[in-house]
């Protein structure tokens, strides 16, 4: 609950 | 989320030469970028020595192709901050891989002209806020991390 935003990244484009 | 006040930060920064300046800057930054948190931890230098240093750890909101991503980063402040630039890394999760390129090496270390030309004088004040804004712009053009395809094994980097 105190962790902030969930890390995320764009999908890999081939 | 726990609120860190400037007084508590100053206590954590007691070995920093410019403690008050550093604490004030961190307070301003985390009030703007709420997904960054000040963390005191051991940093290991290239020569193997280690010191307890403050980092700003968390995520930065980056827009890329119409979506907003929370790019995980860690910005280490040396004890001479703001007269030395922060040492900055992206911190990919196990579901991500680093995209090495002009601004990111295979260890996730971030290289930017803003860091290379860091200067804190009366005429020119490089600061964390400016650095983060530059990172967000650069990462929105070239994300430093990508989500790992589900069929790939972990711990690979994608060469630009």
PDB file of C-alpha atoms in Angstrom:
ATOM      1  CA  UNK A   1       0.000   0.000   0.000  1.00  0.00           C
ATOM      2  CA  UNK A   2       2.982   2.310   0.624  1.00  0.00           C
ATOM      3  CA  UNK A   3       4.963   1.201  -2.415  1.00  0.00           C
ATOM      4  CA  UNK A   4       4.056   3.889  -4.956  1.00  0.00           C
ATOM      5  CA  UNK A   5       3.405   3.216  -8.631  1.00  0.00           C
ATOM      6  CA  UNK A   6       3.920  -0.281 -10.020  1.00  0.00           C
ATOM      7  CA  UNK A   7       6.933  -0.287 -12.378  1.00  0.00           C
ATOM      8  CA  UNK A   8       5.997  -0.848 -15.999  1.00  0.00           C
ATOM      9  CA  UNK A   9       7.703  -0.693 -19.373  1.00  0.00           C
ATOM     10  CA  UNK A  10       6.638  -0.608 -23.016  1.00  0.00           C
ATOM     11  CA  UNK A  11       6.251  -3.932 -24.799  1.00  0.00           C
ATOM     12  CA  UNK A  12       9.122  -5.177 -26.912  1.00  0.00           C
ATOM     13  CA  UNK A  13       8.708  -4.431 -30.596  1.00  0.00           C
ATOM     14  CA  UNK A  14      10.526  -6.759 -32.990  1.00  0.00           C
TER      15      UNK A  14
ATOM     16  CA  UNK B   1       2.518   6.505   1.481  1.00  0.00           C
ATOM     17  CA  UNK B   2       4.646   7.685   4.383  1.00  0.00           C
ATOM     18  CA  UNK B   3       5.483  11.387   4.335  1.00  0.00           C
ATOM     19  CA  UNK B   4       9.164  12.204   4.824  1.00  0.00           C
ATOM     20  CA  UNK B   5       9.693  15.677   6.243  1.00  0.00           C
ATOM     21  CA  UNK B   6      12.736  17.853   5.745  1.00  0.00           C
ATOM     22  CA  UNK B   7      13.796  17.528   9.377  1.00  0.00           C
ATOM     23  CA  UNK B   8      13.883  13.747   9.188  1.00  0.00           C
ATOM     24  CA  UNK B   9      15.810  13.960   5.935  1.00  0.00           C
ATOM     25  CA  UNK B  10      18.440  16.231   7.490  1.00  0.00           C
ATOM     26  CA  UNK B  11      19.041  13.642  10.204  1.00  0.00           C
ATOM     27  CA  UNK B  12      19.532  10.958   7.569  1.00  0.00           C
ATOM     28  CA  UNK B  13      21.908  13.229   5.653  1.00  0.00           C
ATOM     29  CA  UNK B  14      24.154  14.087   8.594  1.00  0.00           C
ATOM     30  CA  UNK B  15      27.358  13.110   6.770  1.00  0.00           C
ATOM     31  CA  UNK B  16      26.508  15.175   3.714  1.00  0.00           C
ATOM     32  CA  UNK B  17      28.565  18.354   3.318  1.00  0.00           C
ATOM     33  CA  UNK B  18      25.609  20.401   2.055  1.00  0.00           C
ATOM     34  CA  UNK B  19      22.974  18.720   4.143  1.00  0.00           C
ATOM     35  CA  UNK B  20      20.366  21.483   4.262  1.00  0.00           C
ATOM     36  CA  UNK B  21      20.569  22.180   0.542  1.00  0.00           C
ATOM     37  CA  UNK B  22      20.310  18.492  -0.283  1.00  0.00           C
ATOM     38  CA  UNK B  23      17.381  17.927   2.085  1.00  0.00           C
ATOM     39  CA  UNK B  24      15.484  20.878   0.673  1.00  0.00           C
ATOM     40  CA  UNK B  25      15.981  19.697  -2.896  1.00  0.00           C
ATOM     41  CA  UNK B  26      14.904  16.149  -2.080  1.00  0.00           C
ATOM     42  CA  UNK B  27      11.797  17.452  -0.319  1.00  0.00           C
ATOM     43  CA  UNK B  28      10.866  19.563  -3.330  1.00  0.00           C
ATOM     44  CA  UNK B  29      11.418  16.713  -5.758  1.00  0.00           C
ATOM     45  CA  UNK B  30       9.434  14.090  -3.860  1.00  0.00           C
ATOM     46  CA  UNK B  31       6.554  16.514  -3.457  1.00  0.00           C
ATOM     47  CA  UNK B  32       6.404  16.748  -7.259  1.00  0.00           C
ATOM     48  CA  UNK B  33       7.303  13.166  -8.115  1.00  0.00           C
ATOM     49  CA  UNK B  34       5.367  11.195  -5.550  1.00  0.00           C
ATOM     50  CA  UNK B  35       6.620   7.823  -6.750  1.00  0.00           C
ATOM     51  CA  UNK B  36      10.196   8.613  -5.770  1.00  0.00           C
ATOM     52  CA  UNK B  37      11.277   7.947  -2.187  1.00  0.00           C
ATOM     53  CA  UNK B  38      14.478   8.830  -0.325  1.00  0.00           C
ATOM     54  CA  UNK B  39      16.282   5.668   0.739  1.00  0.00           C
ATOM     55  CA  UNK B  40      19.513   5.431   2.718  1.00  0.00           C
ATOM     56  CA  UNK B  41      21.518   2.423   1.580  1.00  0.00           C
ATOM     57  CA  UNK B  42      25.033   1.168   0.915  1.00  0.00           C
ATOM     58  CA  UNK B  43      26.496   2.161  -2.444  1.00  0.00           C
ATOM     59  CA  UNK B  44      29.464   0.198  -3.780  1.00  0.00           C
ATOM     60  CA  UNK B  45      31.930   2.197  -5.858  1.00  0.00           C
ATOM     61  CA  UNK B  46      33.983   0.806  -8.738  1.00  0.00           C
ATOM     62  CA  UNK B  47      36.996   0.360  -6.461  1.00  0.00           C
ATOM     63  CA  UNK B  48      34.988  -1.944  -4.200  1.00  0.00           C
ATOM     64  CA  UNK B  49      34.606   0.555  -1.371  1.00  0.00           C
ATOM     65  CA  UNK B  50      31.169   1.131   0.021  1.00  0.00           C
ATOM     66  CA  UNK B  51      29.426   4.083   1.692  1.00  0.00           C
ATOM     67  CA  UNK B  52      25.964   4.739   3.011  1.00  0.00           C
ATOM     68  CA  UNK B  53      24.399   7.190   0.616  1.00  0.00           C
ATOM     69  CA  UNK B  54      20.972   8.642  -0.012  1.00  0.00           C
ATOM     70  CA  UNK B  55      19.161   7.628  -3.173  1.00  0.00           C
ATOM     71  CA  UNK B  56      15.878   8.603  -4.702  1.00  0.00           C
ATOM     72  CA  UNK B  57      14.297   5.310  -5.639  1.00  0.00           C
ATOM     73  CA  UNK B  58      11.034   4.576  -7.375  1.00  0.00           C
ATOM     74  CA  UNK B  59       9.496   5.282 -10.729  1.00  0.00           C
ATOM     75  CA  UNK B  60       9.208   8.148 -13.179  1.00  0.00           C
ATOM     76  CA  UNK B  61       6.075   8.622 -15.305  1.00  0.00           C
ATOM     77  CA  UNK B  62       7.064   8.448 -18.966  1.00  0.00           C
ATOM     78  CA  UNK B  63       4.700   8.783 -21.914  1.00  0.00           C
ATOM     79  CA  UNK B  64       5.541   6.573 -24.866  1.00  0.00           C
ATOM     80  CA  UNK B  65       3.311   5.954 -27.876  1.00  0.00           C
ATOM     81  CA  UNK B  66       0.195   7.114 -26.127  1.00  0.00           C
ATOM     82  CA  UNK B  67       0.687   5.216 -22.866  1.00  0.00           C
ATOM     83  CA  UNK B  68       2.222   6.222 -19.566  1.00  0.00           C
ATOM     84  CA  UNK B  69       4.793   3.848 -18.091  1.00  0.00           C
ATOM     85  CA  UNK B  70       6.365   3.916 -14.656  1.00  0.00           C
ATOM     86  CA  UNK B  71      10.058   3.548 -15.411  1.00  0.00           C
ATOM     87  CA  UNK B  72      11.966   2.271 -12.349  1.00  0.00           C
ATOM     88  CA  UNK B  73      15.022   4.374 -11.479  1.00  0.00           C
ATOM     89  CA  UNK B  74      17.490   4.935  -8.665  1.00  0.00           C
ATOM     90  CA  UNK B  75      19.327   8.262  -8.349  1.00  0.00           C
ATOM     91  CA  UNK B  76      22.264   8.169  -5.917  1.00  0.00           C
ATOM     92  CA  UNK B  77      23.363  11.398  -4.277  1.00  0.00           C
ATOM     93  CA  UNK B  78      27.039  11.633  -3.374  1.00  0.00           C
ATOM     94  CA  UNK B  79      27.978  13.359  -0.133  1.00  0.00           C
ATOM     95  CA  UNK B  80      29.122  16.466  -2.016  1.00  0.00           C
ATOM     96  CA  UNK B  81      25.731  16.863  -3.680  1.00  0.00           C
ATOM     97  CA  UNK B  82      24.713  19.279  -5.309  1.00  0.00           C
ATOM     98  CA  UNK B  83      28.292  20.014  -6.383  1.00  0.00           C
ATOM     99  CA  UNK B  84      28.644  16.519  -7.832  1.00  0.00           C
ATOM    100  CA  UNK B  85      26.058  15.022 -10.176  1.00  0.00           C
ATOM    101  CA  UNK B  86      23.906  12.103  -9.029  1.00  0.00           C
ATOM    102  CA  UNK B  87      24.804   8.609 -10.210  1.00  0.00           C
ATOM    103  CA  UNK B  88      21.704   7.324 -11.944  1.00  0.00           C
ATOM    104  CA  UNK B  89      20.459   3.890 -12.891  1.00  0.00           C
ATOM    105  CA  UNK B  90      17.367   2.303 -14.309  1.00  0.00           C
ATOM    106  CA  UNK B  91      16.327  -0.641 -12.156  1.00  0.00           C
ATOM    107  CA  UNK B  92      14.507  -3.141 -14.350  1.00  0.00           C
ATOM    108  CA  UNK B  93      12.249  -5.642 -12.661  1.00  0.00           C
ATOM    109  CA  UNK B  94      12.502  -9.326 -13.549  1.00  0.00           C
ATOM    110  CA  UNK B  95       9.780  -8.711 -16.131  1.00  0.00           C
ATOM    111  CA  UNK B  96      11.851  -6.075 -17.937  1.00  0.00           C
ATOM    112  CA  UNK B  97      15.022  -5.913 -19.940  1.00  0.00           C
ATOM    113  CA  UNK B  98      17.397  -3.012 -20.400  1.00  0.00           C
ATOM    114  CA  UNK B  99      17.616  -1.467 -23.834  1.00  0.00           C
ATOM    115  CA  UNK B 100      21.249  -0.415 -24.086  1.00  0.00           C
ATOM    116  CA  UNK B 101      21.984   2.587 -26.230  1.00  0.00           C
ATOM    117  CA  UNK B 102      23.360   6.096 -26.211  1.00  0.00           C
ATOM    118  CA  UNK B 103      22.013   6.831 -22.738  1.00  0.00           C
ATOM    119  CA  UNK B 104      21.962   3.448 -21.002  1.00  0.00           C
ATOM    120  CA  UNK B 105      24.660   0.837 -20.557  1.00  0.00           C
ATOM    121  CA  UNK B 106      24.239  -2.849 -19.848  1.00  0.00           C
ATOM    122  CA  UNK B 107      24.323  -2.198 -16.090  1.00  0.00           C
ATOM    123  CA  UNK B 108      21.432   0.231 -16.385  1.00  0.00           C
ATOM    124  CA  UNK B 109      23.629   3.240 -15.708  1.00  0.00           C
ATOM    125  CA  UNK B 110      22.193   6.424 -17.216  1.00  0.00           C
ATOM    126  CA  UNK B 111      24.358   8.772 -19.301  1.00  0.00           C
ATOM    127  CA  UNK B 112      22.999  12.186 -20.198  1.00  0.00           C
ATOM    128  CA  UNK B 113      24.558  15.477 -21.291  1.00  0.00           C
ATOM    129  CA  UNK B 114      22.772  17.036 -18.300  1.00  0.00           C
ATOM    130  CA  UNK B 115      24.793  14.805 -15.988  1.00  0.00           C
ATOM    131  CA  UNK B 116      28.041  15.175 -17.923  1.00  0.00           C
ATOM    132  CA  UNK B 117      27.729  18.991 -17.883  1.00  0.00           C
ATOM    133  CA  UNK B 118      26.487  19.157 -14.285  1.00  0.00           C
ATOM    134  CA  UNK B 119      27.372  22.457 -12.673  1.00  0.00           C
ATOM    135  CA  UNK B 120      26.065  24.016  -9.471  1.00  0.00           C
ATOM    136  CA  UNK B 121      27.068  27.679  -9.335  1.00  0.00           C
ATOM    137  CA  UNK B 122      25.301  30.984  -8.947  1.00  0.00           C
ATOM    138  CA  UNK B 123      25.058  31.280 -12.732  1.00  0.00           C
ATOM    139  CA  UNK B 124      24.075  27.738 -13.532  1.00  0.00           C
ATOM    140  CA  UNK B 125      22.271  25.451 -11.148  1.00  0.00           C
ATOM    141  CA  UNK B 126      21.873  21.891 -12.283  1.00  0.00           C
ATOM    142  CA  UNK B 127      19.461  20.184  -9.944  1.00  0.00           C
ATOM    143  CA  UNK B 128      17.420  17.030  -9.398  1.00  0.00           C
ATOM    144  CA  UNK B 129      14.260  18.577 -10.738  1.00  0.00           C
ATOM    145  CA  UNK B 130      15.919  19.559 -14.019  1.00  0.00           C
ATOM    146  CA  UNK B 131      17.599  16.161 -14.256  1.00  0.00           C
ATOM    147  CA  UNK B 132      14.311  14.314 -13.809  1.00  0.00           C
ATOM    148  CA  UNK B 133      12.596  16.450 -16.416  1.00  0.00           C
ATOM    149  CA  UNK B 134      15.388  15.682 -18.882  1.00  0.00           C
ATOM    150  CA  UNK B 135      15.156  11.974 -18.084  1.00  0.00           C
ATOM    151  CA  UNK B 136      11.439  11.953 -18.711  1.00  0.00           C
ATOM    152  CA  UNK B 137      11.864  13.646 -22.086  1.00  0.00           C
ATOM    153  CA  UNK B 138      14.721  11.385 -23.169  1.00  0.00           C
ATOM    154  CA  UNK B 139      12.991   8.222 -21.982  1.00  0.00           C
ATOM    155  CA  UNK B 140       9.788   9.199 -23.769  1.00  0.00           C
ATOM    156  CA  UNK B 141      11.783   9.108 -27.019  1.00  0.00           C
ATOM    157  CA  UNK B 142      13.934   6.105 -26.158  1.00  0.00           C
ATOM    158  CA  UNK B 143      12.603   4.021 -23.272  1.00  0.00           C
ATOM    159  CA  UNK B 144      15.510   2.549 -21.298  1.00  0.00           C
ATOM    160  CA  UNK B 145      13.624  -0.642 -20.493  1.00  0.00           C
ATOM    161  CA  UNK B 146      11.125  -2.870 -22.277  1.00  0.00           C
ATOM    162  CA  UNK B 147       8.800  -5.551 -21.026  1.00  0.00           C
ATOM    163  CA  UNK B 148      10.382  -8.938 -21.494  1.00  0.00           C
ATOM    164  CA  UNK B 149       8.513 -11.143 -23.993  1.00  0.00           C
ATOM    165  CA  UNK B 150       7.003 -14.030 -22.095  1.00  0.00           C
ATOM    166  CA  UNK B 151       8.858 -16.644 -24.176  1.00  0.00           C
ATOM    167  CA  UNK B 152      12.338 -15.203 -23.477  1.00  0.00           C
ATOM    168  CA  UNK B 153      14.502 -16.321 -20.562  1.00  0.00           C
ATOM    169  CA  UNK B 154      15.429 -13.674 -17.945  1.00  0.00           C
ATOM    170  CA  UNK B 155      18.583 -11.524 -17.655  1.00  0.00           C
ATOM    171  CA  UNK B 156      19.040 -10.565 -21.273  1.00  0.00           C
ATOM    172  CA  UNK B 157      19.656  -7.089 -22.631  1.00  0.00           C
ATOM    173  CA  UNK B 158      18.443  -5.849 -25.977  1.00  0.00           C
ATOM    174  CA  UNK B 159      21.136  -4.143 -28.041  1.00  0.00           C
ATOM    175  CA  UNK B 160      20.064  -0.973 -29.766  1.00  0.00           C
TER     176      UNK B 160
END
